[in-house]
Amino acid sequence: MLAASSIGLSRFLETETPAVSLTLYPLNVNALISKITDDLNDAANAPDLDALLAKAEGALGFNLADARLYSLIGEIKYRQGEKDRAYELFDQARKLSKTEIHALQRSIGHSIETGDLSKAVGEIDILLRRWPDRFPAIAEGLPTILSNPDGYQAMLAAIKAEAPWRTSLFATLGSSPEGLDSANKLLLDLTGSSAPPKSNELSFVINGYIRQKKYEAAYRLFLFSLSDEERKLGGYVFNSTFEPAPSGKPFDWQIGDQSGLEVTFATSQDAIQGEGGATVRFFNTPVRNAALQQYIELPPGSYKISLIASARNLKLPKELFWSIRCLGPAGEIARFEIPEGTYNRESLSREFSVGPTGCPMQLLKLETAAIAESWRFRYVGTLVMHKLSIERLSS
């Protein structure tokens, strides 16, 4: 009974405190693997590789089918400089378990080093299907793979086959300057295929270009991604009548996650009393920051921004307004306020200009003037915006 209790307690402690677990039951292979792994990963102390190797090989005699032990021994051999032997052990580990995580990661690196990039992509696919959180571990090898024609084609084929990690790929590529062009090329090659780009994938790359201040590239990619139906919504303000189901891409409407209000889009056929557009409902609470926005690209010149809106019992303790801000040193170049009260299809407009410098791209945003969420300033009522448009004025 005492032995059974020791074994049970050892199993309980094998992950958190493997050293204690081994003291209770020296044959606990899970605890041994955890302990060796911890020692190998200990940045503060250099591991005794010979001692760790002896322990791992000793356990192998009782656990010949445990892929993790072959992988651990392979890692020790790798660190001892015996790389050929290490890769033989990693291969053996993968024969026993094709998803053995450490052997897979080492094999991916080896395939990239030796230029077998199609094999590397296949191994990446196996790894990420089983261990989706390991994407950062393979990210370093992506530039090498995508810069090679064979590697690029293998990656494109995996994406077309709807690899479950494709969104993570575009998120990673979109976050680095060196990955943007590869991501852009992949998106263009996917257009018209059986697995076309998804809105969030496009957004990752478009936002990446915006962060790098490559505004023309960002806007070109957005325009290229539009379907025939979406092209009908084009203009200086995309989807100026707030047709439902915005894509969320940066040059389309983005609805903020904002407490205290609700934003919905409806066509005139679907809306009550034919009041189509974007409906903003306030819930008698403070409202701070933006509710709705999109990036726009206006060349230098003179413009007029116009809004057709209706309201019911709209009370605005602090201003509610549309603003246009430059993504550059020029800052805010236009603002007009939404009036309080109840009204039907009110027309609001104002003129503004975009200067020749300091304003390469703009952000159009509906926001409040509230600085803090004070309950003294509670927004109440309903605003329906039927159409928001920008037109260029003749010089």
GROMACS .gro file of C-alpha atoms in nm:
model
  395
    1MET     CA    1   0.000   0.000   0.000
    2LEU     CA    2   0.287   0.236   0.084
    3ALA     CA    3   0.449   0.167  -0.255
    4ALA     CA    4   0.122   0.235  -0.435
    5SER     CA    5   0.084   0.564  -0.246
    6SER     CA    6   0.437   0.669  -0.339
    7ILE     CA    7   0.374   0.592  -0.706
    8GLY     CA    8   0.046   0.784  -0.699
    9LEU     CA    9   0.205   1.086  -0.531
   10SER     CA   10   0.494   1.068  -0.777
   11ARG     CA   11   0.249   1.083  -1.068
   12PHE     CA   12   0.079   1.383  -0.910
   13LEU     CA   13   0.407   1.575  -0.872
   14GLU     CA   14   0.579   1.472  -1.198
   15THR     CA   15   0.507   1.795  -1.386
   16GLU     CA   16   0.545   2.064  -1.120
   17THR     CA   17   0.823   1.912  -0.911
   18PRO     CA   18   0.985   1.630  -1.111
   19ALA     CA   19   1.284   1.600  -0.874
   20VAL     CA   20   1.055   1.522  -0.579
   21SER     CA   21   0.853   1.289  -0.800
   22LEU     CA   22   1.166   1.091  -0.890
   23THR     CA   23   1.263   1.064  -0.526
   24LEU     CA   24   0.930   0.898  -0.454
   25TYR     CA   25   0.940   0.673  -0.762
   26PRO     CA   26   1.270   0.663  -0.956
   27LEU     CA   27   1.114   0.475  -1.250
   28ASN     CA   28   0.863   0.751  -1.328
   29VAL     CA   29   0.963   0.824  -1.688
   30ASN     CA   30   0.740   1.131  -1.715
   31ALA     CA   31   0.910   1.288  -1.415
   32LEU     CA   32   1.254   1.194  -1.551
   33ILE     CA   33   1.177   1.356  -1.887
   34SER     CA   34   1.050   1.671  -1.713
   35LYS     CA   35   1.362   1.686  -1.493
   36ILE     CA   36   1.605   1.642  -1.784
   37THR     CA   37   1.413   1.898  -1.989
   38ASP     CA   38   1.424   2.148  -1.700
   39ASP     CA   39   1.798   2.095  -1.662
   40LEU     CA   40   1.858   2.143  -2.035
   41ASN     CA   41   1.654   2.464  -2.031
   42ASP     CA   42   1.814   2.605  -1.714
   43ALA     CA   43   1.975   2.929  -1.831
   44ALA     CA   44   2.140   2.990  -1.494
   45ASN     CA   45   2.335   2.664  -1.475
   46ALA     CA   46   2.524   2.478  -1.744
   47PRO     CA   47   2.382   2.125  -1.763
   48ASP     CA   48   2.602   1.819  -1.712
   49LEU     CA   49   2.531   1.668  -2.051
   50ASP     CA   50   2.710   1.338  -1.982
   51ALA     CA   51   2.509   1.284  -1.662
   52LEU     CA   52   2.182   1.371  -1.833
   53LEU     CA   53   2.268   1.140  -2.123
   54ALA     CA   54   2.332   0.850  -1.884
   55LYS     CA   55   1.995   0.906  -1.716
   56ALA     CA   56   1.808   0.925  -2.046
   57GLU     CA   57   1.978   0.618  -2.192
   58GLY     CA   58   1.917   0.428  -1.870
   59ALA     CA   59   1.545   0.505  -1.891
   60LEU     CA   60   1.539   0.403  -2.257
   61GLY     CA   61   1.613   0.044  -2.158
   62PHE     CA   62   1.273   0.026  -1.987
   63ASN     CA   63   1.086   0.249  -2.234
   64LEU     CA   64   1.201   0.154  -2.584
   65ALA     CA   65   0.885   0.292  -2.749
   66ASP     CA   66   0.894   0.636  -2.584
   67ALA     CA   67   0.962   0.889  -2.859
   68ARG     CA   68   1.036   1.162  -2.604
   69LEU     CA   69   1.345   0.981  -2.479
   70TYR     CA   70   1.491   0.949  -2.828
   71SER     CA   71   1.422   1.317  -2.876
   72LEU     CA   72   1.592   1.409  -2.547
   73ILE     CA   73   1.896   1.195  -2.623
   74GLY     CA   74   1.906   1.355  -2.968
   75GLU     CA   75   1.906   1.702  -2.812
   76ILE     CA   76   2.190   1.610  -2.577
   77LYS     CA   77   2.391   1.467  -2.869
   78TYR     CA   78   2.314   1.785  -3.067
   79ARG     CA   79   2.456   1.998  -2.787
   80GLN     CA   80   2.760   1.772  -2.763
   81GLY     CA   81   2.831   1.841  -3.129
   82GLU     CA   82   2.726   1.499  -3.261
   83LYS     CA   83   2.470   1.644  -3.501
   84ASP     CA   84   2.451   1.355  -3.745
   85ARG     CA   85   2.375   1.115  -3.461
   86ALA     CA   86   2.130   1.367  -3.316
   87TYR     CA   87   1.929   1.382  -3.637
   88GLU     CA   88   1.920   1.002  -3.653
   89LEU     CA   89   1.766   1.005  -3.305
   90PHE     CA   90   1.518   1.276  -3.401
   91ASP     CA   91   1.416   1.064  -3.700
   92GLN     CA   92   1.372   0.763  -3.472
   93ALA     CA   93   1.158   0.971  -3.237
   94ARG     CA   94   0.935   1.078  -3.526
   95LYS     CA   95   0.897   0.719  -3.648
   96LEU     CA   96   0.752   0.638  -3.307
   97SER     CA   97   0.546   0.959  -3.287
   98LYS     CA   98   0.522   1.182  -3.593
   99THR     CA   99   0.412   1.475  -3.375
  100GLU     CA  100   0.692   1.453  -3.115
  101ILE     CA  101   0.734   1.824  -3.063
  102HIS     CA  102   1.106   1.870  -3.004
  103ALA     CA  103   1.213   1.629  -3.276
  104LEU     CA  104   0.979   1.807  -3.517
  105GLN     CA  105   1.122   2.150  -3.436
  106ARG     CA  106   1.479   2.030  -3.479
  107SER     CA  107   1.385   1.853  -3.802
  108ILE     CA  108   1.225   2.171  -3.939
  109GLY     CA  109   1.541   2.367  -3.867
  110HIS     CA  110   1.755   2.098  -4.030
  111SER     CA  111   1.535   2.089  -4.341
  112ILE     CA  112   1.566   2.466  -4.376
  113GLU     CA  113   1.944   2.453  -4.326
  114THR     CA  114   1.985   2.186  -4.594
  115GLY     CA  115   1.752   2.363  -4.838
  116ASP     CA  116   1.482   2.094  -4.835
  117LEU     CA  117   1.213   2.358  -4.801
  118SER     CA  118   0.918   2.154  -4.927
  119LYS     CA  119   0.995   1.904  -4.652
  120ALA     CA  120   1.023   2.189  -4.402
  121VAL     CA  121   0.676   2.316  -4.491
  122GLY     CA  122   0.531   1.966  -4.456
  123GLU     CA  123   0.688   1.936  -4.111
  124ILE     CA  124   0.563   2.280  -4.014
  125ASP     CA  125   0.213   2.170  -4.112
  126ILE     CA  126   0.238   1.860  -3.892
  127LEU     CA  127   0.375   2.061  -3.599
  128LEU     CA  128   0.117   2.338  -3.610
  129ARG     CA  129  -0.182   2.110  -3.660
  130ARG     CA  130  -0.086   1.932  -3.338
  131TRP     CA  131   0.075   2.226  -3.153
  132PRO     CA  132  -0.083   2.549  -3.285
  133ASP     CA  133   0.075   2.757  -3.008
  134ARG     CA  134   0.423   2.677  -3.143
  135PHE     CA  135   0.400   2.916  -3.434
  136PRO     CA  136   0.657   3.158  -3.282
  137ALA     CA  137   0.909   2.873  -3.275
  138ILE     CA  138   0.907   2.842  -3.655
  139ALA     CA  139   0.862   3.210  -3.744
  140GLU     CA  140   1.235   3.271  -3.778
  141GLY     CA  141   1.257   3.032  -4.073
  142LEU     CA  142   0.973   3.189  -4.274
  143PRO     CA  143   1.182   3.447  -4.467
  144THR     CA  144   1.416   3.171  -4.588
  145ILE     CA  145   1.126   2.952  -4.697
  146LEU     CA  146   0.930   3.227  -4.871
  147SER     CA  147   1.230   3.375  -5.051
  148ASN     CA  148   1.292   3.042  -5.225
  149PRO     CA  149   1.064   2.946  -5.519
  150ASP     CA  150   1.020   2.585  -5.400
  151GLY     CA  151   0.955   2.694  -5.042
  152TYR     CA  152   0.711   2.962  -5.154
  153GLN     CA  153   0.513   2.719  -5.370
  154ALA     CA  154   0.499   2.464  -5.089
  155MET     CA  155   0.371   2.731  -4.850
  156LEU     CA  156   0.114   2.852  -5.103
  157ALA     CA  157  -0.007   2.495  -5.155
  158ALA     CA  158  -0.047   2.445  -4.780
  159ILE     CA  159  -0.252   2.764  -4.752
  160LYS     CA  160  -0.471   2.666  -5.047
  161ALA     CA  161  -0.532   2.337  -4.869
  162GLU     CA  162  -0.678   2.546  -4.583
  163ALA     CA  163  -0.400   2.479  -4.333
  164PRO     CA  164  -0.549   2.578  -3.994
  165TRP     CA  165  -0.245   2.795  -3.921
  166ARG     CA  166  -0.280   3.020  -4.228
  167THR     CA  167  -0.424   3.311  -4.028
  168SER     CA  168  -0.132   3.293  -3.784
  169LEU     CA  169   0.102   3.301  -4.085
  170PHE     CA  170  -0.045   3.628  -4.216
  171ALA     CA  171  -0.055   3.779  -3.866
  172THR     CA  172   0.315   3.702  -3.824
  173LEU     CA  173   0.418   3.819  -4.171
  174GLY     CA  174   0.212   4.136  -4.135
  175SER     CA  175   0.389   4.227  -3.812
  176SER     CA  176   0.738   4.242  -3.961
  177PRO     CA  177   0.874   4.472  -4.236
  178GLU     CA  178   1.055   4.184  -4.406
  179GLY     CA  179   0.741   3.968  -4.412
  180LEU     CA  180   0.501   4.218  -4.570
  181ASP     CA  181   0.600   4.171  -4.933
  182SER     CA  182   0.583   3.791  -4.904
  183ALA     CA  183   0.241   3.819  -4.738
  184ASN     CA  184   0.122   4.054  -5.011
  185LYS     CA  185   0.237   3.813  -5.284
  186LEU     CA  186   0.063   3.520  -5.113
  187LEU     CA  187  -0.262   3.716  -5.089
  188LEU     CA  188  -0.248   3.813  -5.454
  189ASP     CA  189  -0.181   3.452  -5.556
  190LEU     CA  190  -0.472   3.333  -5.342
  191THR     CA  191  -0.714   3.576  -5.508
  192GLY     CA  192  -0.941   3.384  -5.742
  193SER     CA  193  -0.831   3.047  -5.601
  194SER     CA  194  -1.046   2.794  -5.417
  195ALA     CA  195  -0.913   2.940  -5.090
  196PRO     CA  196  -0.926   3.320  -5.141
  197PRO     CA  197  -0.788   3.566  -4.884
  198LYS     CA  198  -0.995   3.616  -4.572
  199SER     CA  199  -1.082   3.961  -4.441
  200ASN     CA  200  -0.874   3.923  -4.126
  201GLU     CA  201  -0.573   3.806  -4.327
  202LEU     CA  202  -0.599   4.109  -4.552
  203SER     CA  203  -0.638   4.332  -4.248
  204PHE     CA  204  -0.319   4.197  -4.091
  205VAL     CA  205  -0.119   4.287  -4.401
  206ILE     CA  206  -0.291   4.620  -4.471
  207ASN     CA  207  -0.237   4.726  -4.111
  208GLY     CA  208   0.124   4.614  -4.140
  209TYR     CA  209   0.176   4.845  -4.437
  210ILE     CA  210   0.009   5.129  -4.246
  211ARG     CA  211   0.240   5.076  -3.946
  212GLN     CA  212   0.536   5.092  -4.184
  213LYS     CA  213   0.388   5.410  -4.336
  214LYS     CA  214   0.360   5.240  -4.674
  215TYR     CA  215   0.020   5.394  -4.731
  216GLU     CA  216   0.003   5.352  -5.109
  217ALA     CA  217   0.079   4.979  -5.079
  218ALA     CA  218  -0.188   4.944  -4.809
  219TYR     CA  219  -0.454   5.115  -5.020
  220ARG     CA  220  -0.362   4.924  -5.337
  221LEU     CA  221  -0.397   4.593  -5.156
  222PHE     CA  222  -0.737   4.697  -5.021
  223LEU     CA  223  -0.861   4.797  -5.366
  224PHE     CA  224  -0.728   4.477  -5.521
  225SER     CA  225  -0.907   4.268  -5.258
  226LEU     CA  226  -1.252   4.405  -5.339
  227SER     CA  227  -1.512   4.183  -5.503
  228ASP     CA  228  -1.726   4.309  -5.790
  229GLU     CA  229  -2.008   4.382  -5.544
  230GLU     CA  230  -1.777   4.562  -5.305
  231ARG     CA  231  -1.642   4.782  -5.585
  232LYS     CA  232  -1.990   4.933  -5.617
  233LEU     CA  233  -1.946   5.073  -5.264
  234GLY     CA  234  -1.629   5.261  -5.358
  235GLY     CA  235  -1.566   5.633  -5.318
  236TYR     CA  236  -1.363   5.863  -5.096
  237VAL     CA  237  -1.570   5.711  -4.814
  238PHE     CA  238  -1.609   5.338  -4.870
  239ASN     CA  239  -1.964   5.210  -4.814
  240SER     CA  240  -2.097   5.561  -4.756
  241THR     CA  241  -2.452   5.431  -4.700
  242PHE     CA  242  -2.344   5.182  -4.433
  243GLU     CA  243  -2.454   4.864  -4.608
  244PRO     CA  244  -2.457   4.568  -4.364
  245ALA     CA  245  -2.171   4.326  -4.298
  246PRO     CA  246  -1.866   4.552  -4.312
  247SER     CA  247  -1.547   4.354  -4.363
  248GLY     CA  248  -1.358   4.530  -4.084
  249LYS     CA  249  -1.063   4.596  -4.316
  250PRO     CA  250  -0.891   4.928  -4.241
  251PHE     CA  251  -1.035   5.108  -4.548
  252ASP     CA  252  -1.383   4.974  -4.468
  253TRP     CA  253  -1.589   5.053  -4.159
  254GLN     CA  254  -1.449   4.930  -3.831
  255ILE     CA  255  -1.688   4.921  -3.537
  256GLY     CA  256  -1.521   4.981  -3.202
  257ASP     CA  257  -1.577   4.756  -2.902
  258GLN     CA  258  -1.738   5.031  -2.695
  259SER     CA  259  -1.951   4.999  -2.384
  260GLY     CA  260  -2.245   5.234  -2.349
  261LEU     CA  261  -2.357   5.218  -2.711
  262GLU     CA  262  -2.450   4.982  -2.993
  263VAL     CA  263  -2.375   5.032  -3.363
  264THR     CA  264  -2.572   4.838  -3.626
  265PHE     CA  265  -2.592   4.862  -4.005
  266ALA     CA  266  -2.913   4.808  -4.203
  267THR     CA  267  -3.038   4.861  -4.558
  268SER     CA  268  -3.347   5.076  -4.605
  269GLN     CA  269  -3.552   4.761  -4.678
  270ASP     CA  270  -3.452   4.599  -4.348
  271ALA     CA  271  -3.474   4.905  -4.124
  272ILE     CA  272  -3.781   5.031  -3.941
  273GLN     CA  273  -3.966   5.302  -4.135
  274GLY     CA  274  -3.708   5.282  -4.412
  275GLU     CA  275  -3.442   5.444  -4.199
  276GLY     CA  276  -3.143   5.260  -4.344
  277GLY     CA  277  -2.781   5.333  -4.253
  278ALA     CA  278  -2.573   5.310  -3.938
  279THR     CA  279  -2.777   5.324  -3.619
  280VAL     CA  280  -2.603   5.430  -3.299
  281ARG     CA  281  -2.802   5.362  -2.980
  282PHE     CA  282  -2.685   5.515  -2.654
  283PHE     CA  283  -2.773   5.345  -2.326
  284ASN     CA  284  -2.777   5.634  -2.079
  285THR     CA  285  -2.415   5.578  -1.975
  286PRO     CA  286  -2.084   5.760  -2.027
  287VAL     CA  287  -1.923   5.704  -2.369
  288ARG     CA  288  -1.559   5.767  -2.437
  289ASN     CA  289  -1.349   5.746  -2.752
  290ALA     CA  290  -1.447   5.619  -3.095
  291ALA     CA  291  -1.749   5.421  -3.206
  292LEU     CA  292  -1.685   5.393  -3.580
  293GLN     CA  293  -1.391   5.460  -3.810
  294GLN     CA  294  -1.220   5.391  -4.142
  295TYR     CA  295  -0.899   5.494  -4.312
  296ILE     CA  296  -0.937   5.708  -4.623
  297GLU     CA  297  -0.695   5.837  -4.885
  298LEU     CA  298  -0.756   6.190  -5.008
  299PRO     CA  299  -0.507   6.356  -5.243
  300PRO     CA  300  -0.421   6.721  -5.172
  301GLY     CA  301  -0.713   6.950  -5.256
  302SER     CA  302  -1.041   7.100  -5.133
  303TYR     CA  303  -1.330   6.881  -5.019
  304LYS     CA  304  -1.675   6.879  -4.862
  305ILE     CA  305  -1.788   6.615  -4.613
  306SER     CA  306  -2.165   6.565  -4.591
  307LEU     CA  307  -2.387   6.365  -4.357
  308ILE     CA  308  -2.758   6.289  -4.384
  309ALA     CA  309  -2.881   6.186  -4.037
  310SER     CA  310  -3.191   6.138  -3.823
  311ALA     CA  311  -3.216   6.135  -3.445
  312ARG     CA  312  -3.463   6.048  -3.172
  313ASN     CA  313  -3.430   6.204  -2.825
  314LEU     CA  314  -3.056   6.242  -2.872
  315LYS     CA  315  -2.883   6.395  -2.568
  316LEU     CA  316  -2.510   6.457  -2.591
  317PRO     CA  317  -2.353   6.595  -2.269
  318LYS     CA  318  -2.018   6.618  -2.449
  319GLU     CA  319  -1.983   6.660  -2.824
  320LEU     CA  320  -2.035   6.374  -3.066
  321PHE     CA  321  -1.856   6.449  -3.390
  322TRP     CA  322  -1.690   6.321  -3.706
  323SER     CA  323  -1.323   6.405  -3.736
  324ILE     CA  324  -1.067   6.368  -4.013
  325ARG     CA  325  -0.709   6.334  -3.896
  326CYS     CA  326  -0.394   6.306  -4.103
  327LEU     CA  327  -0.161   6.014  -4.042
  328GLY     CA  328   0.119   6.264  -4.034
  329PRO     CA  329   0.224   6.591  -3.872
  330ALA     CA  330  -0.076   6.789  -4.004
  331GLY     CA  331  -0.307   6.640  -3.737
  332GLU     CA  332  -0.682   6.708  -3.742
  333ILE     CA  333  -0.798   6.886  -4.056
  334ALA     CA  334  -1.179   6.869  -4.020
  335ARG     CA  335  -1.446   6.821  -3.757
  336PHE     CA  336  -1.819   6.866  -3.750
  337GLU     CA  337  -2.056   6.802  -3.463
  338ILE     CA  338  -2.374   6.596  -3.454
  339PRO     CA  339  -2.666   6.806  -3.320
  340GLU     CA  340  -2.883   6.695  -3.029
  341GLY     CA  341  -3.259   6.649  -3.035
  342THR     CA  342  -3.507   6.478  -3.265
  343TYR     CA  343  -3.490   6.537  -3.639
  344ASN     CA  344  -3.544   6.359  -3.969
  345ARG     CA  345  -3.289   6.333  -4.251
  346GLU     CA  346  -3.100   6.644  -4.149
  347SER     CA  347  -2.822   6.745  -4.391
  348LEU     CA  348  -2.492   6.846  -4.234
  349SER     CA  349  -2.176   6.944  -4.415
  350ARG     CA  350  -1.855   7.140  -4.399
  351GLU     CA  351  -1.564   7.214  -4.625
  352PHE     CA  352  -1.201   7.135  -4.555
  353SER     CA  353  -0.875   7.097  -4.738
  354VAL     CA  354  -0.585   6.853  -4.752
  355GLY     CA  355  -0.247   7.019  -4.779
  356PRO     CA  356   0.032   6.917  -5.014
  357THR     CA  357   0.251   6.788  -4.728
  358GLY     CA  358   0.209   6.622  -4.392
  359CYS     CA  359  -0.108   6.430  -4.477
  360PRO     CA  360  -0.033   6.113  -4.680
  361MET     CA  361  -0.343   5.933  -4.551
  362GLN     CA  362  -0.632   6.012  -4.317
  363LEU     CA  363  -0.847   5.855  -4.047
  364LEU     CA  364  -1.221   5.927  -4.047
  365LYS     CA  365  -1.366   5.871  -3.703
  366LEU     CA  366  -1.693   5.914  -3.511
  367GLU     CA  367  -1.605   5.996  -3.151
  368THR     CA  368  -1.709   6.179  -2.838
  369ALA     CA  369  -1.534   6.465  -2.663
  370ALA     CA  370  -1.553   6.289  -2.327
  371ILE     CA  371  -1.212   6.255  -2.164
  372ALA     CA  372  -1.316   6.049  -1.860
  373GLU     CA  373  -1.609   5.811  -1.812
  374SER     CA  374  -1.793   6.034  -1.565
  375TRP     CA  375  -2.154   5.945  -1.489
  376ARG     CA  376  -2.236   6.314  -1.503
  377PHE     CA  377  -2.200   6.285  -1.882
  378ARG     CA  378  -2.445   6.020  -1.998
  379TYR     CA  379  -2.535   5.978  -2.363
  380VAL     CA  380  -2.899   5.903  -2.444
  381GLY     CA  381  -3.107   5.842  -2.758
  382THR     CA  382  -3.067   5.711  -3.111
  383LEU     CA  383  -2.875   5.847  -3.409
  384VAL     CA  384  -2.928   5.708  -3.760
  385MET     CA  385  -2.668   5.808  -4.020
  386HIS     CA  386  -2.811   5.743  -4.365
  387LYS     CA  387  -2.515   5.856  -4.572
  388LEU     CA  388  -2.170   5.998  -4.507
  389SER     CA  389  -1.984   6.113  -4.815
  390ILE     CA  390  -1.685   6.321  -4.922
  391GLU     CA  391  -1.671   6.502  -5.255
  392ARG     CA  392  -1.384   6.693  -5.410
  393LEU     CA  393  -1.449   7.059  -5.487
  394SER     CA  394  -1.339   7.209  -5.813
  395SER     CA  395  -1.048   7.447  -5.773
   0.00000   0.00000   0.00000
